[in-house]
Coordinates of C-alpha atoms in Angstrom, one line a residue:
M163 CA -17.3 -53.4 -76.2
K164 CA -14.6 -56.1 -76.1
M165 CA -14.9 -58.7 -73.4
T166 CA -11.6 -59.7 -71.7
F167 CA -10.4 -61.8 -68.8
R168 CA -7.6 -61.3 -66.2
W169 CA -4.9 -63.9 -66.6
Y170 CA -1.9 -64.2 -64.3
G171 CA 0.4 -66.0 -66.7
E172 CA 1.3 -69.6 -67.2
K173 CA 1.2 -70.4 -63.5
D174 CA -2.4 -69.2 -63.3
P175 CA -4.7 -72.2 -62.6
V176 CA -7.3 -70.6 -64.8
T177 CA -5.7 -71.6 -68.1
L178 CA -6.0 -69.9 -71.5
D179 CA -7.9 -72.9 -73.0
K180 CA -10.6 -72.5 -70.3
I181 CA -10.8 -68.7 -70.8
R182 CA -11.3 -69.0 -74.6
Q183 CA -14.3 -71.2 -74.0
I184 CA -16.2 -68.3 -72.3
P185 CA -18.7 -66.9 -74.9
N186 CA -17.8 -63.6 -76.5
M187 CA -14.3 -63.6 -74.9
T188 CA -11.8 -61.7 -77.1
G189 CA -8.6 -61.6 -75.1
V190 CA -6.8 -61.6 -71.8
V191 CA -5.6 -58.8 -69.6
T192 CA -2.1 -59.7 -68.2
A193 CA 1.4 -58.5 -67.4
L194 CA 5.0 -59.6 -67.1
Y195 CA 5.3 -60.6 -63.5
T196 CA 9.0 -61.4 -63.4
I197 CA 10.4 -58.0 -64.3
P198 CA 11.2 -55.9 -61.2
V199 CA 9.1 -52.8 -60.7
G200 CA 10.6 -49.8 -62.6
E201 CA 12.7 -51.8 -65.0
V202 CA 12.1 -51.8 -68.8
W203 CA 9.8 -54.5 -70.2
D204 CA 11.9 -55.8 -73.1
S205 CA 10.4 -56.5 -76.5
E206 CA 11.5 -60.1 -76.5
S207 CA 9.6 -60.9 -73.3
I208 CA 6.5 -59.0 -74.4
L209 CA 6.3 -60.8 -77.8
A210 CA 6.9 -64.2 -76.2
L211 CA 3.9 -63.6 -73.9
K212 CA 1.8 -62.3 -76.8
K213 CA 2.6 -65.4 -78.8
V214 CA 1.5 -67.8 -76.1
I215 CA -1.8 -65.9 -75.9
N216 CA -2.3 -65.6 -79.6
D217 CA -1.6 -69.3 -80.1
N218 CA -4.6 -69.9 -77.8
G219 CA -6.9 -67.8 -80.0
L220 CA -6.9 -64.7 -77.8
E221 CA -5.7 -61.1 -78.0
M222 CA -3.3 -59.2 -75.7
E223 CA -4.4 -55.6 -76.1
V224 CA -4.7 -54.6 -72.5
I225 CA -1.9 -54.7 -69.9
E226 CA -2.6 -54.7 -66.2
S227 CA -0.4 -53.4 -64.8
V228 CA 2.9 -51.7 -65.6
P229 CA 3.5 -50.7 -61.9
V230 CA 4.6 -47.1 -61.2
H231 CA 7.7 -47.1 -59.0
E232 CA 7.4 -45.5 -55.6
E233 CA 10.2 -43.0 -56.4
I234 CA 7.8 -41.6 -59.0
K235 CA 5.0 -41.3 -56.5
L236 CA 7.4 -39.8 -54.0
G237 CA 8.7 -37.3 -56.5
S238 CA 12.3 -38.0 -55.7
P239 CA 15.3 -37.2 -58.1
A240 CA 15.5 -40.9 -58.8
R241 CA 12.1 -40.8 -60.6
E242 CA 13.7 -39.6 -63.8
R243 CA 15.3 -42.9 -64.5
Y244 CA 12.1 -44.8 -63.8
I245 CA 10.1 -42.5 -65.9
E246 CA 12.5 -43.0 -68.8
N247 CA 12.1 -46.8 -68.3
Y248 CA 8.3 -46.4 -68.3
K249 CA 8.4 -44.5 -71.6
Q250 CA 10.5 -47.3 -73.2
T251 CA 8.1 -49.9 -71.9
I252 CA 5.2 -48.0 -73.5
R253 CA 7.1 -48.0 -76.8
N254 CA 7.7 -51.7 -76.6
L255 CA 4.2 -52.5 -75.7
G256 CA 2.8 -50.3 -78.4
A257 CA 5.0 -52.0 -81.0
A258 CA 3.5 -55.3 -79.9
G259 CA -0.1 -54.1 -80.4
V260 CA -1.1 -53.2 -76.9
K261 CA -3.7 -50.5 -76.8
V262 CA -4.4 -49.8 -73.1
I263 CA -2.2 -49.8 -70.0
C264 CA -4.1 -50.0 -66.7
Y265 CA -2.1 -48.6 -63.7
N266 CA -2.6 -47.0 -60.3
F267 CA -1.1 -44.2 -58.3
M268 CA -1.8 -45.6 -54.8
P269 CA 1.2 -45.1 -52.4
V270 CA 2.7 -48.3 -50.9
F271 CA -0.5 -50.4 -50.8
D272 CA -2.5 -51.5 -53.8
W273 CA -6.1 -52.7 -53.2
V274 CA -6.7 -53.6 -49.6
R275 CA -9.2 -56.0 -48.0
S276 CA -9.5 -57.4 -44.5
E277 CA -10.5 -60.9 -45.6
L278 CA -9.8 -63.2 -48.6
K279 CA -12.4 -65.9 -48.0
Y280 CA -15.4 -64.3 -46.3
V281 CA -18.2 -66.9 -46.3
T282 CA -21.5 -65.5 -47.7
E283 CA -25.0 -66.7 -47.0
D284 CA -25.0 -69.0 -50.0
G285 CA -21.8 -70.8 -48.9
S286 CA -19.5 -69.2 -51.5
N287 CA -16.4 -67.2 -50.3
C288 CA -15.1 -63.9 -51.5
L289 CA -13.1 -60.8 -50.7
A290 CA -14.4 -58.5 -47.9
Y291 CA -13.5 -55.2 -46.3
S292 CA -14.1 -54.3 -42.7
Q293 CA -13.3 -50.8 -41.6
E294 CA -13.4 -51.8 -38.0
T295 CA -10.6 -54.4 -38.6
L296 CA -8.5 -51.9 -40.5
S297 CA -8.9 -49.2 -37.9
K298 CA -7.2 -51.4 -35.3
L299 CA -4.0 -51.8 -37.4
D300 CA -0.9 -49.7 -37.6
P301 CA 1.8 -50.7 -40.1
K302 CA 4.2 -48.3 -38.5
K303 CA 4.1 -50.3 -35.2
Q304 CA 3.0 -53.8 -36.2
S305 CA 4.3 -56.5 -38.6
L306 CA 1.2 -57.0 -40.7
S307 CA 0.1 -58.8 -43.8
L308 CA -3.2 -58.0 -45.5
P309 CA -4.7 -58.7 -48.9
G310 CA -3.4 -56.1 -51.4
W311 CA -0.2 -55.4 -49.5
D312 CA 3.2 -55.6 -51.2
E313 CA 5.0 -58.2 -49.2
S314 CA 8.3 -57.7 -51.1
Y315 CA 9.2 -55.1 -48.4
T316 CA 10.8 -56.2 -45.1
K317 CA 9.3 -54.7 -41.9
D318 CA 12.2 -52.2 -41.7
E319 CA 11.9 -51.3 -45.4
L320 CA 8.2 -50.7 -45.1
A321 CA 8.7 -48.5 -42.0
E322 CA 11.3 -46.4 -43.9
L323 CA 9.0 -46.0 -46.9
L324 CA 6.1 -44.9 -44.7
K325 CA 8.4 -42.4 -43.1
R326 CA 9.3 -40.9 -46.4
Y327 CA 5.6 -40.5 -47.3
E328 CA 5.1 -38.3 -44.2
A329 CA 6.3 -35.5 -46.4
V330 CA 3.8 -36.3 -49.2
N331 CA 0.3 -35.0 -48.8
A332 CA -2.6 -35.3 -51.3
D333 CA -1.5 -32.1 -53.2
K334 CA 2.1 -33.2 -53.5
L335 CA 1.0 -36.7 -54.6
F336 CA -1.2 -35.2 -57.3
E337 CA 1.6 -32.9 -58.4
N338 CA 3.9 -35.9 -58.8
M339 CA 1.2 -37.8 -60.8
V340 CA 0.8 -34.9 -63.2
Y341 CA 4.6 -34.7 -63.6
F342 CA 4.7 -38.4 -64.5
L343 CA 1.8 -38.1 -67.0
E344 CA 3.1 -35.0 -68.6
K345 CA 6.3 -36.9 -69.3
I346 CA 4.7 -40.1 -70.7
I347 CA 1.5 -39.0 -72.5
P348 CA 3.4 -37.6 -75.5
V349 CA 4.9 -41.1 -75.9
C350 CA 1.4 -42.6 -75.5
E351 CA 0.2 -40.3 -78.3
E352 CA 3.1 -41.3 -80.5
C353 CA 2.5 -45.0 -79.9
D354 CA -1.3 -45.0 -79.7
V355 CA -1.3 -46.5 -76.2
K356 CA -3.9 -45.2 -73.8
M357 CA -3.3 -44.9 -70.0
A358 CA -6.2 -45.9 -67.9
V359 CA -5.7 -45.1 -64.2
H360 CA -7.4 -47.4 -61.7
P361 CA -9.3 -45.7 -59.0
D362 CA -8.0 -46.0 -55.4
D363 CA -9.3 -49.2 -53.8
P364 CA -10.9 -48.4 -51.4
P365 CA -11.4 -44.8 -52.4
W366 CA -10.2 -43.1 -49.2
S367 CA -7.0 -42.5 -47.3
L368 CA -5.5 -45.5 -45.4
F369 CA -2.9 -45.4 -42.6
D370 CA -2.3 -41.6 -43.2
L371 CA -1.3 -42.2 -46.8
P372 CA -3.0 -39.9 -49.3
R373 CA -5.3 -41.2 -52.1
I374 CA -6.4 -38.9 -54.9
I375 CA -8.4 -40.9 -57.5
C376 CA -11.4 -41.4 -55.3
D377 CA -14.3 -39.5 -56.8
E378 CA -15.6 -37.3 -59.5
A379 CA -13.7 -34.2 -58.3
G380 CA -10.4 -36.1 -58.3
I381 CA -10.9 -37.6 -61.7
D382 CA -12.0 -34.2 -63.1
K383 CA -8.9 -32.6 -61.7
L384 CA -6.7 -35.1 -63.3
F385 CA -8.3 -34.8 -66.7
A386 CA -8.1 -31.0 -66.6
A387 CA -4.4 -31.1 -65.6
V388 CA -3.4 -33.5 -68.4
D389 CA -5.9 -32.9 -71.1
S390 CA -5.4 -35.7 -73.6
K391 CA -7.7 -38.5 -74.6
Y392 CA -4.7 -40.8 -73.8
N393 CA -5.1 -39.8 -70.2
G394 CA -8.1 -41.9 -69.2
I395 CA -9.6 -44.1 -66.5
T396 CA -10.3 -47.7 -65.7
L397 CA -13.8 -47.4 -64.5
C398 CA -13.8 -49.9 -61.6
T399 CA -17.4 -50.1 -60.3
G400 CA -16.4 -51.9 -57.2
S401 CA -13.7 -49.5 -56.2
L402 CA -15.6 -46.3 -56.8
G403 CA -18.8 -47.9 -55.6
A404 CA -17.4 -48.5 -52.1
N405 CA -18.0 -44.8 -51.6
K406 CA -21.7 -44.3 -51.5
G407 CA -21.2 -40.7 -52.5
N408 CA -20.1 -41.7 -56.0
D409 CA -23.0 -41.8 -58.5
L410 CA -21.7 -44.6 -60.8
V411 CA -24.3 -44.2 -63.4
K412 CA -23.5 -40.5 -63.7
L413 CA -19.8 -41.1 -63.8
A414 CA -20.1 -43.8 -66.4
A415 CA -22.2 -41.5 -68.7
K416 CA -20.0 -38.5 -68.1
Y417 CA -16.6 -40.0 -68.8
A418 CA -17.8 -42.3 -71.6
K419 CA -19.1 -39.2 -73.4
M420 CA -15.8 -37.6 -72.9
G421 CA -14.1 -40.6 -74.5
R422 CA -12.0 -41.2 -71.3
V423 CA -13.2 -44.6 -70.2
H424 CA -10.6 -46.9 -71.8
F425 CA -11.2 -49.9 -69.6
L426 CA -14.1 -51.2 -67.5
H427 CA -13.7 -53.4 -64.4
A428 CA -17.3 -54.5 -63.8
R429 CA -18.1 -56.0 -60.4
N430 CA -20.8 -55.7 -57.7
I431 CA -20.4 -55.3 -54.0
K432 CA -22.8 -55.7 -51.2
F433 CA -22.9 -53.5 -48.1
K434 CA -23.6 -55.2 -44.8
D435 CA -22.9 -52.1 -42.7
E436 CA -22.7 -48.6 -44.1
N437 CA -21.6 -46.7 -40.9
P438 CA -18.3 -45.1 -41.8
E439 CA -16.7 -46.4 -38.6
T440 CA -17.9 -50.0 -39.0
L441 CA -18.3 -50.1 -42.8
F442 CA -18.4 -53.7 -44.1
F443 CA -18.9 -54.8 -47.7
H444 CA -18.0 -58.0 -49.6
E445 CA -17.9 -58.9 -53.3
S446 CA -21.1 -60.3 -54.7
P447 CA -22.3 -61.9 -57.9
H448 CA -22.3 -59.5 -60.8
P449 CA -26.1 -59.1 -61.4
T450 CA -27.6 -55.8 -60.0
E451 CA -30.1 -57.6 -57.7
C452 CA -27.3 -59.6 -56.0
G453 CA -25.5 -56.5 -54.6
S454 CA -25.7 -52.8 -53.9
L455 CA -24.6 -51.4 -57.2
D456 CA -26.8 -50.7 -60.3
I457 CA -24.8 -52.7 -62.8
Y458 CA -27.5 -52.5 -65.4
G459 CA -27.7 -48.7 -65.1
I460 CA -23.9 -48.4 -65.4
M461 CA -23.8 -50.6 -68.5
R462 CA -26.7 -48.7 -70.1
A463 CA -25.0 -45.3 -69.4
L464 CA -21.8 -46.6 -71.0
Y465 CA -23.7 -47.9 -74.1
E466 CA -25.7 -44.7 -74.5
N467 CA -22.6 -42.6 -74.4
G468 CA -20.5 -44.4 -76.9
F469 CA -18.3 -46.7 -74.8
E470 CA -16.4 -49.0 -77.1
G471 CA -13.5 -50.0 -74.9
Y472 CA -12.4 -53.1 -73.1
T473 CA -14.3 -54.8 -70.3
R474 CA -13.5 -57.5 -67.8
P475 CA -15.6 -59.1 -65.1
D476 CA -13.8 -58.2 -61.9
H477 CA -13.5 -60.0 -58.6
G478 CA -15.5 -63.2 -58.6
R479 CA -16.4 -65.4 -55.7
N480 CA -15.1 -68.9 -55.2
I481 CA -18.2 -71.1 -56.0
W482 CA -19.0 -74.8 -56.7
G483 CA -16.1 -76.0 -54.6
E484 CA -13.5 -74.0 -56.5
D485 CA -10.5 -73.1 -54.4
G486 CA -9.0 -70.5 -56.7
R487 CA -6.9 -67.4 -56.4
P488 CA -9.0 -65.0 -54.1
G489 CA -11.2 -62.9 -56.4
Y490 CA -9.9 -64.6 -59.5
G491 CA -11.3 -68.0 -59.8
L492 CA -12.9 -69.2 -63.1
F493 CA -16.5 -70.0 -62.5
D494 CA -18.0 -66.8 -61.0
R495 CA -16.0 -64.5 -63.3
A496 CA -17.2 -66.6 -66.3
L497 CA -20.8 -66.2 -65.1
G498 CA -20.1 -62.4 -64.8
A499 CA -18.7 -62.2 -68.3
V500 CA -21.8 -63.9 -69.8
Y501 CA -24.1 -61.7 -67.7
L502 CA -22.3 -58.5 -68.9
S503 CA -22.4 -59.6 -72.5
G504 CA -26.1 -60.4 -72.2
L505 CA -26.8 -57.0 -70.7
W506 CA -24.9 -55.3 -73.5
E507 CA -26.8 -57.2 -76.2
A508 CA -30.1 -56.5 -74.6
I509 CA -29.4 -52.8 -74.1
G510 CA -28.3 -52.4 -77.7
K511 CA -31.3 -54.1 -79.1
T512 CA -33.7 -52.2 -76.9
L513 CA -32.3 -48.8 -77.7
K514 CA -32.4 -49.6 -81.5
K515 CA -36.1 -50.2 -81.4

């Protein structure tokens, strides 16, 4: 297992010199944030970013994310140009030593939360999700802004995009995803770059938009449709764990044994209300006893089934007075990284006895 840390570039208040001081940290997970979605990531920009990271004693082997253009998800004729661009980006990243690309196939909205700074019992603040709050909103009728929303769209552009998605159900979205992967996976195999799809977050439909990477059935279907070890998953415990029907220990064991877990997002969440209509959960400290997920069980299942991929501590709280990027401050994620590394060492030494 290689421990990594999300880094949002040179404007990130969590600097590389701070990240490299975290024990067992090997590299950062980052992206080129100035290139428009769908355009080619040029080699010069990739290598310049890599140099900054390498000069600080860290690796750049995982990219999160190379966004998938909406025209690809919609399956429009315009997708062909964007797929060709994506293929060239893979080639350029592979030549620079990148081994894994994390991406998602969620229509319009990426991860969604209802609150950025929910105050917990210990006084820290964190990301939170309230189904009751989300159920009262309609992006087709209201001008809204929520965590995880792409605010590059105007109200009219968003309305038009949502209208286009009325013709795309879950089956059609899956068909479009398979079409995309069938085009790019041969390039991945050629360049030795693995694709690791991030599960839908949260793992259910929002605002009548389909979501398809939500559970074991959806993941199995994807792996069967494009049967290559380069078609893998980012096992995000917090995303999949929001659905109580997902057995995370089972999924970790199953997909690690298949060699399809290329990247791990390890985080814990805590349910305050599990009723589907009023579901409420918030991010919690990483240790098992601090939340509702069995982080120890997940890590042990990964170890026992040969996981050797990249890991990063996902969404941390803001603690000790830090007013960082919601979910991505330094202190709590650093604690999470050390906890995960400690678990991994202890599990390994226990199993070898």
